[in-house]
Amino acid sequence: MATTVASSFLSPLHPLSTATTATKFHHHLLSPRYSTKSLSLDFNGHFTRQNHTNSSFSQLRNSKLRAIEASLNVERETMLPPFNVLITGSSKGVGYALAREFLKAGDNVIICSRSEERVDSAVQSLRAEFGDRLVWGTKCDVRDGQDVKKLVSFAQQKLKYIDIWINNAGSNAYSYKPLAEASDEDLIEVVTTNTLGLMICCREAINMMLNQPRGGHIFNIDGAGSDGRPTPRFAAYGATKRSVVHLTKSLQAELQMQDVKHVVVHNLSPGMVTTDLLMSGATTKQAKFFINVLAEPADVVAEYLVPNLRSIAGSGSTKPTYIRFLTGLKAYSQIFSRLAFGARRNRYVPED
């Protein structure tokens, strides 16, 4: 209340007031919606209104984009299966399970991981099951911009283009402890992988897909904390996953402002999955309870998600989506069943 009252008496020239006005003006200029009259700065340093309508501005912007497309001689193509799929962090866990489901559907898949040994092992296993011509793998550290550029080159060399890019790589440094006890190394590992790595991958995926006749779909995987709820014992991880949702929305807005319709960024939520990452945190009574009640194996999650991802790619939709495996209704239903009937008790880890 004190802050509200104080701010209401600020002079228009007060630094806080000026900053607020500048922020609003900056947001106005960057917004995809423009007022009928826009502001310009004259030679005397004063803002003046000019009669540029929404339609004239949009026409100018669209004409520039059409000119760019014409210069690139890109003709749009319909996206039809089999799809070309790239999944980061896919040598194990959810990423590996997703790769396997895409391969079962007859798609072509590129997997990657920062461990060359794990990539080679995963590729061998998948090729033994699905053959040599559908899956390739390469080492890639998503925290390194040059590594991700090499990943794009590898994908283009093997498949020419990518229809579906899934940003699955993530880490909590296998650490479950209060933030006050976290090491510098663990914090750097979590933030650079989950936030910086995601940004780099989105940048490279968008740049690649802008020049593809088929365009493409990018799916950013969320995690605990993405809904804004607290994540005690892995606060850094939760904070980075909260940023995933914001980044996705910002990228959607940027593409909309540029009238780009053939490249779409989505969110993908696998829910709680019984990976090594999750199970390493099953050390408290509360953690064990929720893992048993809500978690599912990676292959079960992938069996649900992949048909949905393929449906979006094949439908020609240009609308961003948020695909969730564990919906709120499903979670509440499973918790109720546990409390009322004892369902799923000790399903993965003993609670007593």
mmCIF file of C-alpha atoms in Angstrom:
data_model
loop_
_atom_site.group_PDB
_atom_site.id
_atom_site.type_symbol
_atom_site.label_atom_id
_atom_site.label_comp_id
_atom_site.label_asym_id
_atom_site.label_seq_id
_atom_site.Cartn_x
_atom_site.Cartn_y
_atom_site.Cartn_z
ATOM 1 C CA MET A 1 0.000 0.000 0.000
ATOM 2 C CA ALA A 2 2.794 2.411 0.904
ATOM 3 C CA THR A 3 4.397 1.842 -2.478
ATOM 4 C CA THR A 4 1.119 2.449 -4.271
ATOM 5 C CA VAL A 5 0.445 5.698 -2.415
ATOM 6 C CA ALA A 6 3.989 6.944 -2.895
ATOM 7 C CA SER A 7 4.007 6.198 -6.604
ATOM 8 C CA SER A 8 0.733 8.052 -7.105
ATOM 9 C CA PHE A 9 2.387 11.313 -6.019
ATOM 10 C CA LEU A 10 5.442 11.003 -8.286
ATOM 11 C CA SER A 11 6.188 13.884 -10.605
ATOM 12 C CA PRO A 12 6.068 13.127 -14.333
ATOM 13 C CA LEU A 13 9.796 13.867 -14.338
ATOM 14 C CA HIS A 14 10.549 11.546 -11.434
ATOM 15 C CA PRO A 15 12.975 8.789 -12.498
ATOM 16 C CA LEU A 16 10.503 6.054 -11.573
ATOM 17 C CA SER A 17 7.690 7.758 -13.440
ATOM 18 C CA THR A 18 9.876 8.375 -16.476
ATOM 19 C CA ALA A 19 11.040 4.766 -16.487
ATOM 20 C CA THR A 20 7.463 3.524 -16.302
ATOM 21 C CA THR A 21 6.419 5.779 -19.188
ATOM 22 C CA ALA A 22 9.395 4.666 -21.272
ATOM 23 C CA THR A 23 8.583 1.029 -20.570
ATOM 24 C CA LYS A 24 4.970 1.481 -21.658
ATOM 25 C CA PHE A 25 6.035 3.362 -24.796
ATOM 26 C CA HIS A 26 8.616 0.679 -25.605
ATOM 27 C CA HIS A 27 5.998 -2.044 -25.141
ATOM 28 C CA HIS A 28 3.623 -0.091 -27.403
ATOM 29 C CA LEU A 29 6.145 0.018 -30.213
ATOM 30 C CA LEU A 30 6.993 -3.688 -29.917
ATOM 31 C CA SER A 31 3.423 -4.904 -29.624
ATOM 32 C CA PRO A 32 1.975 -6.659 -32.666
ATOM 33 C CA ARG A 33 -1.090 -4.442 -32.283
ATOM 34 C CA TYR A 34 -0.554 -0.799 -33.172
ATOM 35 C CA SER A 35 -2.776 2.180 -32.529
ATOM 36 C CA THR A 36 -4.318 3.983 -35.489
ATOM 37 C CA LYS A 37 -1.813 6.787 -35.065
ATOM 38 C CA SER A 38 1.804 6.041 -34.272
ATOM 39 C CA LEU A 39 4.353 8.251 -32.548
ATOM 40 C CA SER A 40 7.538 9.587 -34.116
ATOM 41 C CA LEU A 41 10.328 11.780 -32.796
ATOM 42 C CA ASP A 42 10.792 15.115 -34.611
ATOM 43 C CA PHE A 43 14.044 17.101 -34.954
ATOM 44 C CA ASN A 44 13.268 19.107 -31.807
ATOM 45 C CA GLY A 45 13.057 16.008 -29.652
ATOM 46 C CA HIS A 46 9.248 16.070 -29.373
ATOM 47 C CA PHE A 47 6.905 13.176 -30.016
ATOM 48 C CA THR A 48 4.404 13.812 -32.806
ATOM 49 C CA ARG A 49 1.554 11.698 -34.147
ATOM 50 C CA GLN A 50 1.552 10.432 -37.704
ATOM 51 C CA ASN A 51 -1.409 8.966 -39.534
ATOM 52 C CA HIS A 52 -0.008 5.512 -40.313
ATOM 53 C CA THR A 53 -2.843 2.999 -40.125
ATOM 54 C CA ASN A 54 -2.558 -0.601 -39.020
ATOM 55 C CA SER A 55 -3.252 -1.816 -42.533
ATOM 56 C CA SER A 56 -0.590 0.341 -44.211
ATOM 57 C CA PHE A 57 2.040 -0.745 -41.707
ATOM 58 C CA SER A 58 1.023 -4.381 -42.083
ATOM 59 C CA GLN A 59 1.102 -4.109 -45.878
ATOM 60 C CA LEU A 60 4.609 -2.666 -45.767
ATOM 61 C CA ARG A 61 5.803 -5.379 -43.422
ATOM 62 C CA ASN A 62 4.172 -8.149 -45.458
ATOM 63 C CA SER A 63 5.612 -6.842 -48.704
ATOM 64 C CA LYS A 64 9.099 -6.922 -47.218
ATOM 65 C CA LEU A 65 8.627 -10.486 -46.040
ATOM 66 C CA ARG A 66 7.307 -11.537 -49.442
ATOM 67 C CA ALA A 67 10.327 -9.943 -51.061
ATOM 68 C CA ILE A 68 12.647 -11.861 -48.761
ATOM 69 C CA GLU A 69 10.851 -15.129 -49.516
ATOM 70 C CA ALA A 70 10.946 -14.423 -53.232
ATOM 71 C CA SER A 71 14.670 -13.786 -53.072
ATOM 72 C CA LEU A 72 15.137 -17.127 -51.361
ATOM 73 C CA ASN A 73 12.879 -18.769 -53.946
ATOM 74 C CA VAL A 74 11.122 -20.769 -51.228
ATOM 75 C CA GLU A 75 7.907 -22.476 -52.244
ATOM 76 C CA ARG A 76 5.818 -23.755 -49.352
ATOM 77 C CA GLU A 77 5.229 -27.498 -49.192
ATOM 78 C CA THR A 78 2.639 -29.508 -47.289
ATOM 79 C CA MET A 79 4.109 -31.439 -44.356
ATOM 80 C CA LEU A 80 3.351 -35.125 -44.855
ATOM 81 C CA PRO A 81 4.649 -38.251 -43.094
ATOM 82 C CA PRO A 82 7.088 -39.789 -42.666
ATOM 83 C CA PHE A 83 8.353 -36.893 -40.584
ATOM 84 C CA ASN A 84 11.950 -35.950 -39.898
ATOM 85 C CA VAL A 85 12.398 -35.589 -36.144
ATOM 86 C CA LEU A 86 15.255 -34.250 -33.999
ATOM 87 C CA ILE A 87 15.260 -34.747 -30.229
ATOM 88 C CA THR A 88 17.858 -33.272 -27.876
ATOM 89 C CA GLY A 89 18.850 -35.154 -24.735
ATOM 90 C CA SER A 90 17.574 -38.380 -26.272
ATOM 91 C CA SER A 91 20.100 -41.074 -25.396
ATOM 92 C CA LYS A 92 17.922 -42.147 -22.454
ATOM 93 C CA GLY A 93 14.739 -41.365 -20.514
ATOM 94 C CA VAL A 94 11.882 -39.442 -22.104
ATOM 95 C CA GLY A 95 13.930 -38.423 -25.140
ATOM 96 C CA TYR A 96 14.843 -42.014 -25.960
ATOM 97 C CA ALA A 97 11.247 -43.184 -25.480
ATOM 98 C CA LEU A 98 9.993 -40.430 -27.809
ATOM 99 C CA ALA A 99 12.572 -41.412 -30.437
ATOM 100 C CA ARG A 100 11.449 -45.020 -30.218
ATOM 101 C CA GLU A 101 7.769 -44.112 -30.708
ATOM 102 C CA PHE A 102 8.528 -41.945 -33.736
ATOM 103 C CA LEU A 103 10.522 -44.819 -35.225
ATOM 104 C CA LYS A 104 7.623 -47.204 -34.604
ATOM 105 C CA ALA A 105 5.464 -44.807 -36.634
ATOM 106 C CA GLY A 106 7.935 -44.967 -39.533
ATOM 107 C CA ASP A 107 9.535 -41.533 -39.062
ATOM 108 C CA ASN A 108 13.213 -40.619 -39.412
ATOM 109 C CA VAL A 109 14.903 -39.624 -36.154
ATOM 110 C CA ILE A 110 18.096 -37.885 -35.076
ATOM 111 C CA ILE A 111 19.111 -38.251 -31.449
ATOM 112 C CA CYS A 112 21.846 -36.439 -29.560
ATOM 113 C CA SER A 113 23.458 -36.129 -26.152
ATOM 114 C CA ARG A 114 26.569 -34.566 -24.688
ATOM 115 C CA SER A 115 27.940 -38.091 -24.163
ATOM 116 C CA GLU A 116 29.205 -39.668 -27.377
ATOM 117 C CA GLU A 117 29.304 -43.082 -25.696
ATOM 118 C CA ARG A 118 25.622 -42.896 -24.720
ATOM 119 C CA VAL A 119 24.651 -41.682 -28.212
ATOM 120 C CA ASP A 120 26.462 -44.607 -29.866
ATOM 121 C CA SER A 121 24.833 -47.088 -27.489
ATOM 122 C CA ALA A 122 21.350 -45.643 -28.049
ATOM 123 C CA VAL A 123 21.734 -45.612 -31.845
ATOM 124 C CA GLN A 124 22.879 -49.245 -31.830
ATOM 125 C CA SER A 125 19.863 -50.280 -29.745
ATOM 126 C CA LEU A 126 17.396 -48.409 -31.936
ATOM 127 C CA ARG A 127 18.949 -49.680 -35.171
ATOM 128 C CA ALA A 128 18.810 -53.232 -33.886
ATOM 129 C CA GLU A 129 15.071 -52.785 -33.475
ATOM 130 C CA PHE A 130 14.178 -50.534 -36.426
ATOM 131 C CA GLY A 131 17.004 -50.832 -38.975
ATOM 132 C CA ASP A 132 19.885 -48.637 -40.087
ATOM 133 C CA ARG A 133 18.085 -46.198 -42.359
ATOM 134 C CA LEU A 134 15.762 -44.455 -39.914
ATOM 135 C CA VAL A 135 17.922 -43.269 -37.014
ATOM 136 C CA TRP A 136 21.177 -41.341 -36.659
ATOM 137 C CA GLY A 137 22.947 -39.851 -33.674
ATOM 138 C CA THR A 138 25.614 -37.304 -32.848
ATOM 139 C CA LYS A 139 27.264 -35.757 -29.815
ATOM 140 C CA CYS A 140 25.943 -32.297 -28.947
ATOM 141 C CA ASP A 141 26.234 -30.093 -25.870
ATOM 142 C CA VAL A 142 23.243 -27.736 -26.101
ATOM 143 C CA ARG A 143 25.086 -25.191 -23.942
ATOM 144 C CA ASP A 144 27.576 -24.640 -26.773
ATOM 145 C CA GLY A 145 26.326 -22.586 -29.721
ATOM 146 C CA GLN A 146 28.877 -24.105 -32.095
ATOM 147 C CA ASP A 147 27.832 -27.606 -31.078
ATOM 148 C CA VAL A 148 24.199 -26.830 -31.874
ATOM 149 C CA LYS A 149 25.158 -25.347 -35.251
ATOM 150 C CA LYS A 150 27.002 -28.603 -35.984
ATOM 151 C CA LEU A 151 23.873 -30.492 -34.946
ATOM 152 C CA VAL A 152 21.854 -28.540 -37.530
ATOM 153 C CA SER A 153 24.466 -29.286 -40.204
ATOM 154 C CA PHE A 154 24.401 -32.971 -39.248
ATOM 155 C CA ALA A 155 20.606 -33.026 -39.538
ATOM 156 C CA GLN A 156 20.665 -31.323 -42.919
ATOM 157 C CA GLN A 157 23.340 -33.706 -44.157
ATOM 158 C CA LYS A 158 21.383 -36.802 -43.117
ATOM 159 C CA LEU A 159 17.782 -35.691 -43.710
ATOM 160 C CA LYS A 160 17.963 -32.307 -45.531
ATOM 161 C CA TYR A 161 15.293 -30.810 -43.243
ATOM 162 C CA ILE A 162 13.641 -31.275 -39.844
ATOM 163 C CA ASP A 163 9.851 -31.222 -39.398
ATOM 164 C CA ILE A 164 9.704 -31.690 -35.617
ATOM 165 C CA TRP A 165 12.419 -30.438 -33.242
ATOM 166 C CA ILE A 166 11.937 -31.423 -29.585
ATOM 167 C CA ASN A 167 13.971 -29.580 -26.957
ATOM 168 C CA ASN A 168 14.181 -32.270 -24.290
ATOM 169 C CA ALA A 169 17.723 -31.795 -22.931
ATOM 170 C CA GLY A 170 17.580 -30.760 -19.288
ATOM 171 C CA SER A 171 19.331 -31.222 -15.957
ATOM 172 C CA ASN A 172 18.931 -30.713 -12.231
ATOM 173 C CA ALA A 173 22.538 -31.863 -11.677
ATOM 174 C CA TYR A 174 21.038 -34.873 -9.853
ATOM 175 C CA SER A 175 20.892 -32.622 -6.826
ATOM 176 C CA TYR A 176 17.982 -32.325 -4.380
ATOM 177 C CA LYS A 177 18.880 -29.898 -1.617
ATOM 178 C CA PRO A 178 18.005 -26.353 -0.483
ATOM 179 C CA LEU A 179 19.363 -23.616 -2.729
ATOM 180 C CA ALA A 180 21.491 -22.325 0.152
ATOM 181 C CA GLU A 181 23.432 -25.596 0.024
ATOM 182 C CA ALA A 182 23.810 -25.802 -3.771
ATOM 183 C CA SER A 183 27.293 -25.548 -5.250
ATOM 184 C CA ASP A 184 28.274 -23.085 -7.958
ATOM 185 C CA GLU A 185 28.942 -26.000 -10.300
ATOM 186 C CA ASP A 186 25.441 -27.439 -9.839
ATOM 187 C CA LEU A 187 23.732 -24.073 -10.355
ATOM 188 C CA ILE A 188 25.747 -23.373 -13.501
ATOM 189 C CA GLU A 189 24.971 -26.859 -14.824
ATOM 190 C CA VAL A 190 21.211 -26.417 -14.319
ATOM 191 C CA VAL A 191 20.887 -22.873 -15.652
ATOM 192 C CA THR A 192 23.186 -23.230 -18.663
ATOM 193 C CA THR A 193 21.544 -26.482 -19.755
ATOM 194 C CA ASN A 194 17.896 -25.663 -19.125
ATOM 195 C CA THR A 195 17.835 -21.971 -20.020
ATOM 196 C CA LEU A 196 20.839 -21.019 -22.143
ATOM 197 C CA GLY A 197 20.805 -24.357 -23.954
ATOM 198 C CA LEU A 198 17.104 -24.037 -24.738
ATOM 199 C CA MET A 199 17.568 -20.514 -26.096
ATOM 200 C CA ILE A 200 20.432 -21.597 -28.338
ATOM 201 C CA CYS A 201 18.488 -24.585 -29.656
ATOM 202 C CA CYS A 202 15.387 -22.472 -30.340
ATOM 203 C CA ARG A 203 17.471 -19.898 -32.189
ATOM 204 C CA GLU A 204 19.128 -22.468 -34.430
ATOM 205 C CA ALA A 205 15.918 -24.442 -34.996
ATOM 206 C CA ILE A 206 13.988 -21.316 -36.012
ATOM 207 C CA ASN A 207 16.744 -20.129 -38.365
ATOM 208 C CA MET A 208 16.862 -23.535 -40.010
ATOM 209 C CA MET A 209 13.084 -23.895 -40.366
ATOM 210 C CA LEU A 210 12.566 -20.388 -41.756
ATOM 211 C CA ASN A 211 14.393 -21.541 -44.890
ATOM 212 C CA GLN A 212 12.656 -24.902 -45.164
ATOM 213 C CA PRO A 213 9.855 -25.310 -47.728
ATOM 214 C CA ARG A 214 7.903 -27.375 -45.174
ATOM 215 C CA GLY A 215 8.550 -25.000 -42.271
ATOM 216 C CA GLY A 216 8.633 -26.835 -38.957
ATOM 217 C CA HIS A 217 7.383 -27.323 -35.417
ATOM 218 C CA ILE A 218 9.475 -26.769 -32.272
ATOM 219 C CA PHE A 219 8.348 -28.341 -28.992
ATOM 220 C CA ASN A 220 9.847 -27.103 -25.710
ATOM 221 C CA ILE A 221 9.484 -29.557 -22.840
ATOM 222 C CA ASP A 222 8.460 -28.060 -19.512
ATOM 223 C CA GLY A 223 8.918 -29.557 -16.042
ATOM 224 C CA ALA A 224 8.255 -29.098 -12.352
ATOM 225 C CA GLY A 225 7.906 -25.385 -11.637
ATOM 226 C CA SER A 226 6.644 -24.432 -15.092
ATOM 227 C CA ASP A 227 3.198 -23.666 -13.653
ATOM 228 C CA GLY A 228 4.650 -21.268 -11.078
ATOM 229 C CA ARG A 229 4.308 -23.606 -8.105
ATOM 230 C CA PRO A 230 7.271 -23.850 -5.693
ATOM 231 C CA THR A 231 9.870 -26.593 -6.117
ATOM 232 C CA PRO A 232 11.637 -26.942 -2.752
ATOM 233 C CA ARG A 233 14.947 -28.879 -2.849
ATOM 234 C CA PHE A 234 15.348 -28.122 -6.572
ATOM 235 C CA ALA A 235 14.549 -24.415 -6.731
ATOM 236 C CA ALA A 236 17.006 -23.674 -9.532
ATOM 237 C CA TYR A 237 15.509 -26.378 -11.734
ATOM 238 C CA GLY A 238 11.978 -25.099 -11.097
ATOM 239 C CA ALA A 239 13.010 -21.540 -11.920
ATOM 240 C CA THR A 240 14.515 -22.607 -15.244
ATOM 241 C CA LYS A 241 11.411 -24.606 -16.154
ATOM 242 C CA ARG A 242 9.216 -21.619 -15.362
ATOM 243 C CA SER A 243 11.282 -19.688 -17.902
ATOM 244 C CA VAL A 244 10.526 -22.312 -20.574
ATOM 245 C CA VAL A 245 6.894 -21.203 -20.739
ATOM 246 C CA HIS A 246 7.834 -17.528 -20.934
ATOM 247 C CA LEU A 247 10.422 -18.133 -23.649
ATOM 248 C CA THR A 248 7.929 -20.119 -25.718
ATOM 249 C CA LYS A 249 5.332 -17.344 -25.468
ATOM 250 C CA SER A 250 7.911 -14.724 -26.434
ATOM 251 C CA LEU A 251 9.033 -16.715 -29.464
ATOM 252 C CA GLN A 252 5.399 -17.181 -30.501
ATOM 253 C CA ALA A 253 4.900 -13.411 -30.275
ATOM 254 C CA GLU A 254 8.063 -12.679 -32.262
ATOM 255 C CA LEU A 255 7.054 -15.020 -35.082
ATOM 256 C CA GLN A 256 3.559 -13.524 -35.095
ATOM 257 C CA MET A 257 4.963 -9.997 -35.356
ATOM 258 C CA GLN A 258 6.999 -11.115 -38.372
ATOM 259 C CA ASP A 259 3.977 -12.813 -39.948
ATOM 260 C CA VAL A 260 5.798 -16.150 -39.913
ATOM 261 C CA LYS A 261 3.191 -18.898 -40.057
ATOM 262 C CA HIS A 262 5.146 -21.919 -41.259
ATOM 263 C CA VAL A 263 7.363 -22.117 -38.136
ATOM 264 C CA VAL A 264 5.472 -22.772 -34.902
ATOM 265 C CA VAL A 265 6.747 -23.051 -31.312
ATOM 266 C CA HIS A 266 4.807 -25.192 -28.815
ATOM 267 C CA ASN A 267 5.032 -26.376 -25.213
ATOM 268 C CA LEU A 268 5.107 -30.064 -24.348
ATOM 269 C CA SER A 269 4.475 -31.412 -20.855
ATOM 270 C CA PRO A 270 5.320 -35.076 -20.147
ATOM 271 C CA GLY A 271 4.315 -34.827 -16.479
ATOM 272 C CA MET A 272 6.157 -36.926 -13.883
ATOM 273 C CA VAL A 273 8.230 -39.626 -15.572
ATOM 274 C CA THR A 274 10.132 -42.390 -13.780
ATOM 275 C CA THR A 275 13.526 -41.400 -15.154
ATOM 276 C CA ASP A 276 16.822 -41.528 -13.268
ATOM 277 C CA LEU A 277 16.467 -37.774 -12.789
ATOM 278 C CA LEU A 278 13.126 -38.086 -10.952
ATOM 279 C CA MET A 279 13.881 -41.238 -8.995
ATOM 280 C CA SER A 280 17.093 -39.786 -7.590
ATOM 281 C CA GLY A 281 14.877 -37.384 -5.623
ATOM 282 C CA ALA A 282 12.700 -40.074 -4.025
ATOM 283 C CA THR A 283 14.205 -39.535 -0.593
ATOM 284 C CA THR A 284 11.341 -37.951 1.369
ATOM 285 C CA LYS A 285 7.900 -39.247 2.349
ATOM 286 C CA GLN A 286 6.170 -36.564 0.255
ATOM 287 C CA ALA A 287 8.330 -37.236 -2.815
ATOM 288 C CA LYS A 288 7.662 -40.984 -2.606
ATOM 289 C CA PHE A 289 3.914 -40.386 -2.295
ATOM 290 C CA PHE A 290 3.657 -38.214 -5.419
ATOM 291 C CA ILE A 291 6.019 -40.372 -7.486
ATOM 292 C CA ASN A 292 3.899 -43.441 -6.759
ATOM 293 C CA VAL A 293 0.620 -41.625 -7.381
ATOM 294 C CA LEU A 294 1.427 -39.466 -10.414
ATOM 295 C CA ALA A 295 4.516 -40.776 -12.208
ATOM 296 C CA GLU A 296 4.466 -43.013 -15.284
ATOM 297 C CA PRO A 297 7.207 -44.849 -17.209
ATOM 298 C CA ALA A 298 8.752 -43.012 -20.160
ATOM 299 C CA ASP A 299 7.342 -45.437 -22.740
ATOM 300 C CA VAL A 300 3.768 -44.898 -21.495
ATOM 301 C CA VAL A 301 4.187 -41.131 -21.750
ATOM 302 C CA ALA A 302 5.731 -41.351 -25.212
ATOM 303 C CA GLU A 303 2.925 -43.608 -26.496
ATOM 304 C CA TYR A 304 0.484 -40.822 -25.672
ATOM 305 C CA LEU A 305 2.536 -37.807 -26.786
ATOM 306 C CA VAL A 306 3.919 -38.933 -30.154
ATOM 307 C CA PRO A 307 0.549 -39.436 -31.918
ATOM 308 C CA ASN A 308 -0.423 -35.939 -30.772
ATOM 309 C CA LEU A 309 2.818 -34.443 -32.067
ATOM 310 C CA ARG A 310 2.455 -36.195 -35.412
ATOM 311 C CA SER A 311 -1.151 -35.059 -35.674
ATOM 312 C CA ILE A 312 -0.148 -31.410 -35.254
ATOM 313 C CA ALA A 313 2.600 -31.714 -37.857
ATOM 314 C CA GLY A 314 0.357 -33.486 -40.352
ATOM 315 C CA SER A 315 -2.660 -31.217 -39.908
ATOM 316 C CA GLY A 316 -0.978 -28.158 -41.375
ATOM 317 C CA SER A 317 -1.924 -26.228 -38.232
ATOM 318 C CA THR A 318 -0.134 -22.938 -37.603
ATOM 319 C CA LYS A 319 -1.596 -22.505 -34.111
ATOM 320 C CA PRO A 320 0.695 -22.937 -31.078
ATOM 321 C CA THR A 321 -0.377 -25.667 -28.668
ATOM 322 C CA TYR A 322 0.401 -26.891 -25.148
ATOM 323 C CA ILE A 323 0.246 -30.677 -25.060
ATOM 324 C CA ARG A 324 -0.026 -32.184 -21.554
ATOM 325 C CA PHE A 325 0.190 -35.822 -20.567
ATOM 326 C CA LEU A 326 -0.648 -35.246 -16.894
ATOM 327 C CA THR A 327 -3.637 -32.901 -16.855
ATOM 328 C CA GLY A 328 -4.998 -31.345 -13.663
ATOM 329 C CA LEU A 329 -8.108 -33.519 -13.786
ATOM 330 C CA LYS A 330 -6.053 -36.662 -14.213
ATOM 331 C CA ALA A 331 -3.767 -35.732 -11.316
ATOM 332 C CA TYR A 332 -6.646 -34.966 -8.931
ATOM 333 C CA SER A 333 -8.396 -38.198 -9.929
ATOM 334 C CA GLN A 334 -5.309 -40.290 -9.171
ATOM 335 C CA ILE A 335 -4.713 -38.529 -5.852
ATOM 336 C CA PHE A 336 -8.356 -39.132 -4.873
ATOM 337 C CA SER A 337 -8.079 -42.816 -5.785
ATOM 338 C CA ARG A 338 -4.996 -43.101 -3.635
ATOM 339 C CA LEU A 339 -6.519 -41.378 -0.611
ATOM 340 C CA ALA A 340 -9.877 -43.144 -0.908
ATOM 341 C CA PHE A 341 -8.833 -46.638 -1.993
ATOM 342 C CA GLY A 342 -5.072 -46.840 -1.462
ATOM 343 C CA ALA A 343 -4.402 -47.105 -5.189
ATOM 344 C CA ARG A 344 -0.771 -47.002 -6.394
ATOM 345 C CA ARG A 345 0.699 -47.363 -2.906
ATOM 346 C CA ASN A 346 4.351 -48.481 -3.102
ATOM 347 C CA ARG A 347 4.048 -48.666 -6.906
ATOM 348 C CA TYR A 348 7.646 -47.581 -7.584
ATOM 349 C CA VAL A 349 9.203 -46.922 -4.202
ATOM 350 C CA PRO A 350 8.242 -48.228 -0.725
ATOM 351 C CA GLU A 351 6.583 -45.540 1.377
ATOM 352 C CA ASP A 352 6.482 -47.287 4.746
#
